Amino acid sequence: MFYINAASTLSHQPSFMNPGFSASLVPLSGEEMMQPVAYKDYIEGNLLRRMSRILRMGVVCAKECLKTDHNLEKLIQPDAILVGTGLGCLADTEKFLNTYLTVEGMLPPTSFIQSTHNTIAGQISLTLGNHSYNMTHTQNSLSFEHAMLDGMVGLTEGKGDLLVGGADEKIELLDTVAEAFDFSEFPLSTGVSFFRLSSRKNEETLGRVADVEVVTGVQDPEKALHEFLSGNNCAPSDISKIFYQAPRHDYLMKNKSGMPGEWINSIAFSGLYATASAFAFHMALDEMSRAKDHCKILIYNHLNPNNLGLVLLESVEA
Amino acid sequence: MANDVFVTGLGVISSIGTGVEANWDALAGGISGITKSSVYGLDEGFPVGEVKLNNQQLCENFDITISPVSRTTLLGVAAAKEAWGNQQVIPGIRTGVIAATSVGGMDQSERFYSQWLKGDASEMGLLACHDSGISAEIIAGRLGISGYVTTLSTACSSGANAILLGARLIRSGRLDRVVVGGMDALCRFTIQGFNSLMIYDKEWCRPFDAGRAGLNLGEGAGFLLLENEKSMQMSGTVPYGLFGGGANAADAYHQTASSPDGKGATLAMAEALQKAGLQPSDIDYVNAHGTGTQNNDLSESAALKNIFGEKIPAFSSTKGYTGHTLAAAGAVEAVFAMLCLKNSAVLPNINFRKPIEETGLVPVTEWQSMPVRAILSNSFGFGGNNTALVFTRL
């Protein structure tokens, strides 16, 4: 069994340290600031000054997921750190591009160092002094699902608590690109989510991951969905809600796929970024942990028309 | 055994040649692919291991018509096609692709960005190549594979991690066979990046030599086909050898530098041996990470001593041949390791003259024919990402 025993998200919504946040979400207009966070409570001053935004966000969410007794001094050491990121550390990538394309002579290396996709997972291992398996998946819209699957394989290999997350950051250039290629009707945004995955349930368990499926080169999403459900002994009517990810408002006109549950485009709430399904994952768990009855929620990620991600979440008895 | 992971296909493209045979011939002939400067218009004064085909030639030779396309993708398609060979998608054999890259289509992104800085947005379409996952999707499409397709990006250990993850997915029963590997094209971004860290040697790199002064970058791709027994029986492939075991461990010391005691590397090697069910004395040859930087080679030497004590097996770095091919390195070197197993030979560490004073380790300096039953292959990356893989003879 794959249980989620902690979750933490920094976003443009009031998602951070705010259980129940999913009940009062309104769609993003694109004007909202990132939710403020007291970084200095999590990261020592010298380190903090050098760290880029996405690294800070990653470390904060990671620590929130690993604390015990509400104490940041008592962190669980995970048996693996798994991060999905679609476009990696974009701000530092752009900064280093700017540096070597415009500056002559010796260049400062910091932005190069922090541009690497695995800087987030690496920084978390450094901060925790953690020597375990450390992996970064980057498969555009499915990066988070792949990190989660890697973690689930890790649990079947006998690992204990694992840290799994999704992280992507927006830079201004992306707005220009989105406009030029008309790829989104939703505001682009930044978001970081981390989760503690474990094979053991406890009193803080938010829900369980029944299964994850990733399909690149998907021909028939409807068929893939129904095969996934039947493979998990689940009828379409068992699913109360479907949090889906699609870049357009009218996506559902042709895609309800015989699923009677409520379809909710989570991109309206999270904004668009490559690992936005991680936000939906947190939203779904938040709903589940408040629900009175047993329920199943599906995350249906079709952000990239070539790729389909399916995650089946199930509530657990307290 | 049901749990065995067989290596049944190999593909490689690097500065020493296109294809497995050409690479092996260059290794045997002691011919390096590193040239004093770039033929394809990269920054002057940096020795590089370039693949000796331009993008147009790569497109023609490997029948690639996609546009825009990054050089990273072109190299990946070349090696993955060779590893896949004449295989077909077979119903009932769950097949996946795991690719690795450190900077993906940066060769195209930097082309766009330099125009963009001048106020010219006309090449924005090139940014489609910036998504590091696109190469894996194009490779999967070319091989006719759909379903499980992912890309790992852990800097210089990425290629080794793709192999490790592929083997784990087969052992866990999620896949029956998987095309695994890594690719990276040379670009100004990485050349300038490593130069900013002051670890780019303006001379030919000298791994494990006392006078080493940094790395030379290279480019290329390496891919392997991994299969379980059921898949092998159905596809009719002949194995080169076995994936014995592997492990990844974090050094947790510094964002770019390796710890002086080689902690992460030691953990990775120890766990890889344990997973393979082998003792250190079972290893006949180590293909070291050996980049030629002061820091890596000293740290790796310390780790080798931690694992092997005074009985260090034959070891060498092949980066003097190919340059450091970043995310491709672990996979290119895994291909070399499989060829060493098959041909009963170990590879020389070119440019070695004098051992590092602190450790005194002397790598293999001449081509040697000898029985090789088990090989350890190391790959270490930024973020303290350390991976060790063990390959064994059947």
Coordinates of C-alpha atoms in Angstrom, one line a residue, chain B residues 87-276:
Chain B
Q87 CA 13.2 -5.3 -32.6
Q88 CA 9.4 -5.0 -33.0
V89 CA 6.8 -3.9 -30.5
I90 CA 5.3 -7.2 -29.4
P91 CA 1.9 -7.4 -27.7
G92 CA 2.3 -8.8 -24.2
I93 CA 5.9 -7.5 -23.8
R94 CA 5.6 -4.2 -21.9
T95 CA 8.3 -2.0 -23.3
G96 CA 9.4 1.4 -22.1
V97 CA 12.0 4.1 -22.8
I98 CA 14.1 5.9 -20.2
A99 CA 16.4 8.6 -21.5
A100 CA 18.6 11.0 -19.7
T101 CA 19.9 14.4 -20.5
S102 CA 21.5 17.2 -18.5
V103 CA 20.7 20.2 -20.6
G104 CA 18.3 18.8 -23.3
G105 CA 17.9 21.1 -26.3
M106 CA 20.1 23.8 -24.9
D107 CA 22.0 24.0 -28.2
Q108 CA 18.8 25.4 -29.7
S109 CA 17.7 27.4 -26.7
E110 CA 21.0 29.4 -26.7
R111 CA 20.6 30.0 -30.4
F112 CA 17.2 31.5 -29.8
Y113 CA 18.3 33.4 -26.8
S114 CA 21.2 35.1 -28.4
Q115 CA 18.8 36.4 -31.1
W116 CA 16.2 37.3 -28.5
L117 CA 18.7 39.5 -26.7
K118 CA 19.2 41.4 -29.9
G119 CA 15.4 41.9 -30.1
D120 CA 14.7 39.2 -32.6
A121 CA 12.0 36.8 -31.6
S122 CA 11.7 35.1 -35.0
E123 CA 13.4 31.8 -33.8
M124 CA 11.1 31.3 -30.8
G125 CA 9.9 28.0 -32.3
L126 CA 13.3 26.6 -31.3
L127 CA 12.2 26.7 -27.7
A128 CA 10.1 23.6 -28.4
C129 CA 13.4 21.8 -28.0
H130 CA 14.0 23.2 -24.5
D131 CA 11.7 20.6 -22.9
S132 CA 14.2 17.9 -21.8
G133 CA 11.6 15.3 -22.1
I134 CA 11.0 15.8 -25.8
S135 CA 14.1 13.7 -26.9
A136 CA 12.7 10.6 -25.1
E137 CA 9.3 11.1 -26.7
I138 CA 10.8 11.4 -30.2
I139 CA 13.0 8.3 -29.6
A140 CA 10.0 6.4 -28.4
G141 CA 8.0 7.5 -31.4
R142 CA 10.8 6.4 -33.8
L143 CA 11.0 3.0 -32.2
G144 CA 7.2 2.6 -32.1
I145 CA 7.1 2.4 -28.3
S146 CA 4.4 4.1 -26.3
G147 CA 3.4 4.0 -22.6
Y148 CA 6.2 4.3 -20.1
V149 CA 8.6 7.0 -21.3
T150 CA 10.5 9.1 -18.9
T151 CA 13.6 11.3 -18.8
L152 CA 16.0 11.6 -15.9
S153 CA 18.1 14.7 -15.3
T154 CA 20.7 14.3 -12.6
A155 CA 23.6 16.1 -14.3
C156 CA 26.6 13.9 -15.0
S157 CA 25.1 10.7 -13.5
S158 CA 21.9 10.9 -15.5
G159 CA 22.8 8.1 -18.0
A160 CA 23.8 5.7 -15.3
N161 CA 20.5 6.5 -13.5
A162 CA 18.5 5.7 -16.6
I163 CA 20.0 2.2 -16.6
L164 CA 19.5 1.8 -12.9
L165 CA 15.8 2.8 -13.1
G166 CA 15.2 0.6 -16.1
A167 CA 16.6 -2.4 -14.3
R168 CA 14.5 -1.6 -11.2
L169 CA 11.3 -1.4 -13.3
I170 CA 12.0 -4.8 -14.8
R171 CA 12.7 -6.3 -11.4
S172 CA 9.6 -4.8 -9.9
G173 CA 7.5 -6.4 -12.7
R174 CA 6.3 -3.1 -14.2
L175 CA 8.2 -3.6 -17.5
D176 CA 9.5 -6.6 -19.5
R177 CA 12.1 -4.6 -21.5
V178 CA 13.3 -1.1 -21.7
V179 CA 15.5 1.1 -23.9
V180 CA 17.7 3.0 -21.5
G181 CA 20.4 5.6 -22.0
G182 CA 21.7 9.1 -22.1
M183 CA 22.5 11.9 -24.5
D184 CA 23.9 15.4 -24.5
A185 CA 25.1 17.7 -27.2
L186 CA 27.9 20.1 -26.8
C187 CA 26.8 23.7 -26.3
R188 CA 28.2 27.0 -25.1
F189 CA 26.0 26.8 -22.0
T190 CA 27.9 23.8 -20.5
I191 CA 31.3 24.9 -21.9
Q192 CA 31.0 28.3 -20.3
G193 CA 29.4 26.8 -17.2
F194 CA 32.3 24.4 -16.5
N195 CA 34.7 27.1 -17.4
S196 CA 33.1 29.5 -14.8
L197 CA 33.7 26.8 -12.2
M198 CA 37.4 26.8 -13.3
I199 CA 37.4 23.1 -14.0
Y200 CA 37.7 23.2 -17.8
D201 CA 41.2 22.1 -18.9
K202 CA 42.4 24.1 -21.9
E203 CA 44.7 21.2 -22.6
W204 CA 43.8 17.5 -23.3
C205 CA 42.3 16.2 -20.1
R206 CA 44.4 13.8 -17.8
P207 CA 42.2 11.7 -15.6
F208 CA 43.8 10.4 -12.4
D209 CA 47.1 12.1 -13.3
A210 CA 48.8 14.2 -10.6
G211 CA 49.0 17.1 -13.0
R212 CA 45.4 17.0 -14.1
A213 CA 43.8 20.4 -14.5
G214 CA 40.1 19.8 -15.3
L215 CA 37.8 18.2 -17.8
N216 CA 37.2 18.5 -21.5
L217 CA 33.5 18.2 -22.5
G218 CA 32.4 15.8 -25.2
E219 CA 29.0 14.9 -26.7
G220 CA 27.3 11.8 -27.7
A221 CA 24.7 9.2 -26.6
G222 CA 24.7 5.7 -25.4
F223 CA 21.7 3.3 -25.2
L224 CA 21.2 -0.2 -24.0
L225 CA 18.3 -2.6 -24.4
L226 CA 17.5 -4.3 -21.1
E227 CA 15.1 -7.3 -21.0
N228 CA 13.8 -10.0 -18.7
E229 CA 14.0 -13.6 -19.7
K230 CA 10.4 -13.8 -21.0
S231 CA 11.0 -10.8 -23.2
M232 CA 14.3 -12.2 -24.5
Q233 CA 12.7 -15.5 -25.4
M234 CA 9.9 -13.7 -27.3
S235 CA 12.2 -11.2 -29.1
G236 CA 14.9 -13.7 -29.9
T237 CA 17.8 -11.5 -28.7
V238 CA 21.2 -12.7 -27.6
P239 CA 22.5 -11.2 -24.4
Y240 CA 25.9 -9.4 -24.1
G241 CA 25.8 -9.9 -20.4
L242 CA 23.8 -9.2 -17.2
F243 CA 23.0 -6.0 -15.3
G244 CA 24.1 -7.3 -11.9
G245 CA 23.0 -4.4 -9.7
G246 CA 23.3 -0.7 -9.1
A247 CA 22.7 2.0 -6.6
N248 CA 22.4 5.8 -6.3
A249 CA 23.4 7.7 -3.2
A250 CA 23.6 11.3 -2.4
D251 CA 27.0 12.7 -1.2
A252 CA 25.2 15.6 0.7
Y253 CA 28.4 17.5 0.8
H254 CA 28.3 20.4 -1.7
Q255 CA 26.2 21.5 -4.7
T256 CA 29.1 20.8 -7.1
A257 CA 32.1 19.5 -5.3
S258 CA 32.5 15.9 -4.1
S259 CA 33.4 15.1 -0.5
P260 CA 37.1 14.5 0.1
D261 CA 36.4 11.1 1.7
G262 CA 34.2 10.1 -1.2
K263 CA 31.2 9.3 1.0
G264 CA 28.4 9.3 -1.6
A265 CA 30.6 7.4 -4.1
T266 CA 31.5 4.8 -1.5
L267 CA 27.9 4.3 -0.5
A268 CA 26.8 3.9 -4.1
M269 CA 29.6 1.3 -4.9
A270 CA 29.0 -0.7 -1.7
E271 CA 25.3 -0.9 -2.3
A272 CA 25.7 -1.7 -6.0
L273 CA 28.0 -4.7 -5.1
Q274 CA 25.6 -5.8 -2.4
K275 CA 22.6 -5.7 -4.9
A276 CA 24.7 -7.7 -7.4

